PDB file of C-alpha atoms and ligand atoms in Angstrom:
ATOM      1  CA  MET A   1      75.808 300.151 132.862  1.00  0.00           C
ATOM      2  CA  SER A   2      73.007 298.986 135.159  1.00  0.00           C
ATOM      3  CA  GLU A   3      72.436 295.404 136.266  1.00  0.00           C
ATOM      4  CA  PHE A   4      69.281 295.241 134.177  1.00  0.00           C
ATOM      5  CA  GLU A   5      71.101 296.334 131.037  1.00  0.00           C
ATOM      6  CA  GLN A   6      73.747 293.690 131.626  1.00  0.00           C
ATOM      7  CA  LYS A   7      71.073 291.002 131.975  1.00  0.00           C
ATOM      8  CA  VAL A   8      69.411 292.123 128.779  1.00  0.00           C
ATOM      9  CA  LEU A   9      72.737 292.108 126.962  1.00  0.00           C
ATOM     10  CA  LYS A  10      73.469 288.590 128.203  1.00  0.00           C
ATOM     11  CA  LEU A  11      70.024 287.400 127.026  1.00  0.00           C
ATOM     12  CA  LEU A  12      70.574 288.992 123.638  1.00  0.00           C
ATOM     13  CA  GLU A  13      73.903 287.215 123.323  1.00  0.00           C
ATOM     14  CA  GLU A  14      72.248 283.902 124.175  1.00  0.00           C
ATOM     15  CA  ILE A  15      69.543 284.512 121.583  1.00  0.00           C
ATOM     16  CA  ASN A  16      72.220 285.385 119.053  1.00  0.00           C
ATOM     17  CA  GLY A  17      74.000 282.133 119.745  1.00  0.00           C
ATOM     18  CA  LYS A  18      70.780 280.144 119.359  1.00  0.00           C
ATOM     19  CA  LEU A  19      69.969 281.910 116.107  1.00  0.00           C
ATOM     20  CA  ASP A  20      73.436 281.103 114.827  1.00  0.00           C
ATOM     21  CA  SER A  21      73.031 277.418 115.602  1.00  0.00           C
ATOM     22  CA  LEU A  22      69.565 277.431 114.019  1.00  0.00           C
ATOM     23  CA  LEU A  23      70.888 279.057 110.857  1.00  0.00           C
ATOM     24  CA  LYS A  24      73.739 276.578 110.705  1.00  0.00           C
ATOM     25  CA  GLY A  25      71.295 273.738 111.160  1.00  0.00           C
ATOM     26  CA  GLY A  26      73.110 272.610 114.268  1.00  0.00           C
ATOM     27  CA  PRO A  27      71.371 270.833 117.134  1.00  0.00           C
ATOM     28  CA  VAL A  28      69.349 273.027 119.470  1.00  0.00           C
ATOM     29  CA  THR A  29      69.147 271.331 122.834  1.00  0.00           C
ATOM     30  CA  SER A  30      67.174 273.943 124.770  1.00  0.00           C
ATOM     31  CA  SER A  31      63.947 273.961 122.711  1.00  0.00           C
ATOM     32  CA  PRO A  32      62.196 271.007 121.082  1.00  0.00           C
ATOM     33  CA  SER A  33      62.693 271.184 117.331  1.00  0.00           C
ATOM     34  CA  PRO A  34      59.530 271.019 115.182  1.00  0.00           C
ATOM     35  CA  ALA A  35      61.144 268.392 112.969  1.00  0.00           C
ATOM     36  CA  SER A  36      61.306 265.763 115.728  1.00  0.00           C
ATOM     37  CA  SER A  37      57.544 265.912 116.314  1.00  0.00           C
ATOM     38  CA  ALA A  38      56.716 265.774 112.589  1.00  0.00           C
ATOM     39  CA  SER A  39      56.023 262.034 112.660  1.00  0.00           C
ATOM     40  CA  THR A  40      53.221 262.367 115.188  1.00  0.00           C
ATOM     41  CA  PRO A  41      50.795 264.493 113.105  1.00  0.00           C
ATOM     42  CA  ALA A  42      51.525 262.315 110.083  1.00  0.00           C
ATOM     43  CA  ALA A  43      50.398 259.225 112.006  1.00  0.00           C
ATOM     44  CA  THR A  44      47.150 260.880 113.041  1.00  0.00           C
ATOM     45  CA  MET A  45      46.593 262.076 109.483  1.00  0.00           C
ATOM     46  CA  ASP A  46      46.918 258.508 108.246  1.00  0.00           C
ATOM     47  CA  SER A  47      44.040 257.268 110.381  1.00  0.00           C
ATOM     48  CA  GLU A  48      41.822 260.076 109.086  1.00  0.00           C
ATOM     49  CA  ILE A  49      42.259 259.022 105.465  1.00  0.00           C
ATOM     50  CA  SER A  50      39.514 256.592 104.526  1.00  0.00           C
ATOM     51  CA  ARG A  51      41.044 253.263 103.619  1.00  0.00           C
ATOM     52  CA  PRO A  52      40.227 251.938 100.133  1.00  0.00           C
ATOM     53  CA  LYS A  53      38.166 248.767  99.912  1.00  0.00           C
ATOM     54  CA  PRO A  54      40.097 245.515  99.398  1.00  0.00           C
ATOM     55  CA  SER A  55      38.596 245.138  95.931  1.00  0.00           C
ATOM     56  CA  GLU A  56      39.838 248.596  95.004  1.00  0.00           C
ATOM     57  CA  LEU A  57      43.293 247.661  96.256  1.00  0.00           C
ATOM     58  CA  VAL A  58      43.334 244.579  94.039  1.00  0.00           C
ATOM     59  CA  GLU A  59      42.261 246.671  91.055  1.00  0.00           C
ATOM     60  CA  LYS A  60      45.027 249.123  91.786  1.00  0.00           C
ATOM     61  CA  GLN A  61      47.588 246.359  92.032  1.00  0.00           C
ATOM     62  CA  LYS A  62      46.440 244.900  88.718  1.00  0.00           C
ATOM     63  CA  GLU A  63      46.725 248.315  87.152  1.00  0.00           C
ATOM     64  CA  GLU A  64      50.262 248.694  88.452  1.00  0.00           C
ATOM     65  CA  GLU A  65      51.166 245.285  87.064  1.00  0.00           C
ATOM     66  CA  ARG A  66      49.802 246.276  83.672  1.00  0.00           C
ATOM     67  CA  MET A  67      51.895 249.432  83.772  1.00  0.00           C
ATOM     68  CA  GLN A  68      55.016 247.389  84.440  1.00  0.00           C
ATOM     69  CA  GLU A  69      54.243 244.968  81.630  1.00  0.00           C
ATOM     70  CA  LYS A  70      54.032 247.782  79.114  1.00  0.00           C
ATOM     71  CA  PRO A  71      57.088 248.010  76.918  1.00  0.00           C
ATOM     72  CA  PRO A  72      59.196 251.065  77.564  1.00  0.00           C
ATOM     73  CA  ILE A  73      58.501 254.132  75.479  1.00  0.00           C
ATOM     74  CA  GLU A  74      60.617 254.680  72.397  1.00  0.00           C
ATOM     75  CA  GLY A  75      63.922 256.195  73.412  1.00  0.00           C
ATOM     76  CA  ARG A  76      63.561 254.960  76.964  1.00  0.00           C
ATOM     77  CA  ARG A  77      64.415 251.424  75.991  1.00  0.00           C
ATOM     78  CA  VAL A  78      66.693 249.635  78.394  1.00  0.00           C
ATOM     79  CA  CYS A  79      69.036 246.889  77.291  1.00  0.00           C
ATOM     80  CA  PRO A  80      68.186 243.622  79.082  1.00  0.00           C
ATOM     81  CA  GLU A  81      71.818 242.624  78.860  1.00  0.00           C
ATOM     82  CA  CYS A  82      73.756 245.607  80.135  1.00  0.00           C
ATOM     83  CA  GLY A  83      71.090 248.161  81.074  1.00  0.00           C
ATOM     84  CA  GLY A  84      72.294 250.568  78.413  1.00  0.00           C
ATOM     85  CA  THR A  85      69.773 253.056  77.078  1.00  0.00           C
ATOM     86  CA  SER A  86      71.182 254.000  73.691  1.00  0.00           C
ATOM     87  CA  PHE A  87      70.138 251.873  70.770  1.00  0.00           C
ATOM     88  CA  ALA A  88      70.504 251.858  67.043  1.00  0.00           C
ATOM     89  CA  THR A  89      67.401 250.854  65.106  1.00  0.00           C
ATOM     90  CA  HIS A  90      67.611 248.735  61.998  1.00  0.00           C
ATOM     91  CA  GLU A  91      64.960 247.380  59.696  1.00  0.00           C
ATOM     92  CA  ASP A  92      64.895 243.628  59.914  1.00  0.00           C
ATOM     93  CA  ARG A  93      64.230 242.767  56.279  1.00  0.00           C
ATOM     94  CA  SER A  94      63.811 239.096  57.049  1.00  0.00           C
ATOM     95  CA  GLN A  95      60.741 239.951  59.070  1.00  0.00           C
ATOM     96  CA  VAL A  96      57.889 241.611  57.211  1.00  0.00           C
ATOM     97  CA  LEU A  97      55.339 242.899  59.657  1.00  0.00           C
ATOM     98  CA  HIS A  98      52.881 244.239  57.170  1.00  0.00           C
ATOM     99  CA  GLN A  99      52.425 244.470  53.432  1.00  0.00           C
ATOM    100  CA  MET A 100      49.995 246.783  51.738  1.00  0.00           C
ATOM    101  CA  GLY A 101      49.947 247.964  48.118  1.00  0.00           C
ATOM    102  CA  GLY A 102      53.484 246.839  47.497  1.00  0.00           C
ATOM    103  CA  VAL A 103      54.775 248.719  50.511  1.00  0.00           C
ATOM    104  CA  LYS A 104      56.430 246.498  53.012  1.00  0.00           C
ATOM    105  CA  ILE A 105      56.720 247.384  56.627  1.00  0.00           C
ATOM    106  CA  TYR A 106      59.637 245.631  58.174  1.00  0.00           C
ATOM    107  CA  ALA A 107      60.101 244.732  61.774  1.00  0.00           C
ATOM    108  CA  LYS A 108      62.495 246.945  63.617  1.00  0.00           C
ATOM    109  CA  LYS A 109      65.538 245.614  65.284  1.00  0.00           C
ATOM    110  CA  TYR A 110      67.146 247.355  68.190  1.00  0.00           C
ATOM    111  CA  VAL A 111      70.851 247.042  68.669  1.00  0.00           C
ATOM    112  CA  CYS A 112      72.333 248.104  71.960  1.00  0.00           C
ATOM    113  CA  LYS A 113      75.123 250.565  71.321  1.00  0.00           C
ATOM    114  CA  SER A 114      76.914 249.475  74.458  1.00  0.00           C
ATOM    115  CA  CYS A 115      77.069 245.702  74.130  1.00  0.00           C
ATOM    116  CA  GLY A 116      75.599 244.960  70.706  1.00  0.00           C
ATOM    117  CA  TYR A 117      72.635 243.017  72.039  1.00  0.00           C
ATOM    118  CA  GLU A 118      69.941 242.680  69.368  1.00  0.00           C
ATOM    119  CA  TYR A 119      66.226 242.215  69.744  1.00  0.00           C
TER     120      TYR A 119
HETATM  121 ZN1   ZN B 201      73.488 246.295  76.086  1.00  0.00          ZN
END
């Protein structure tokens, strides 16, 4: 085996080792990893994005507040007492919401199945 062939073999072994560590996700000390420099392009990208006007920001904040004030969608109700999400619904016959043509619509009562909290 010539000296050149031995050198090539040694290089191939080194490359193999590096590939192994790359595949394992281990640290590669010899070459800079692309992940470490990822924050730099992101920072430059940020300055390129046109900043919204202050008034638009306020509008957006108001919108977000409105979203939070909205009651949770049916079935996604969360118990204020224990944070449970399963409820039984009952008609609260002491509370008539609506009456039309003899048909009464009663208020609904939600009872937390975990702690029994009613509302
Ligand atoms: Zn509860």
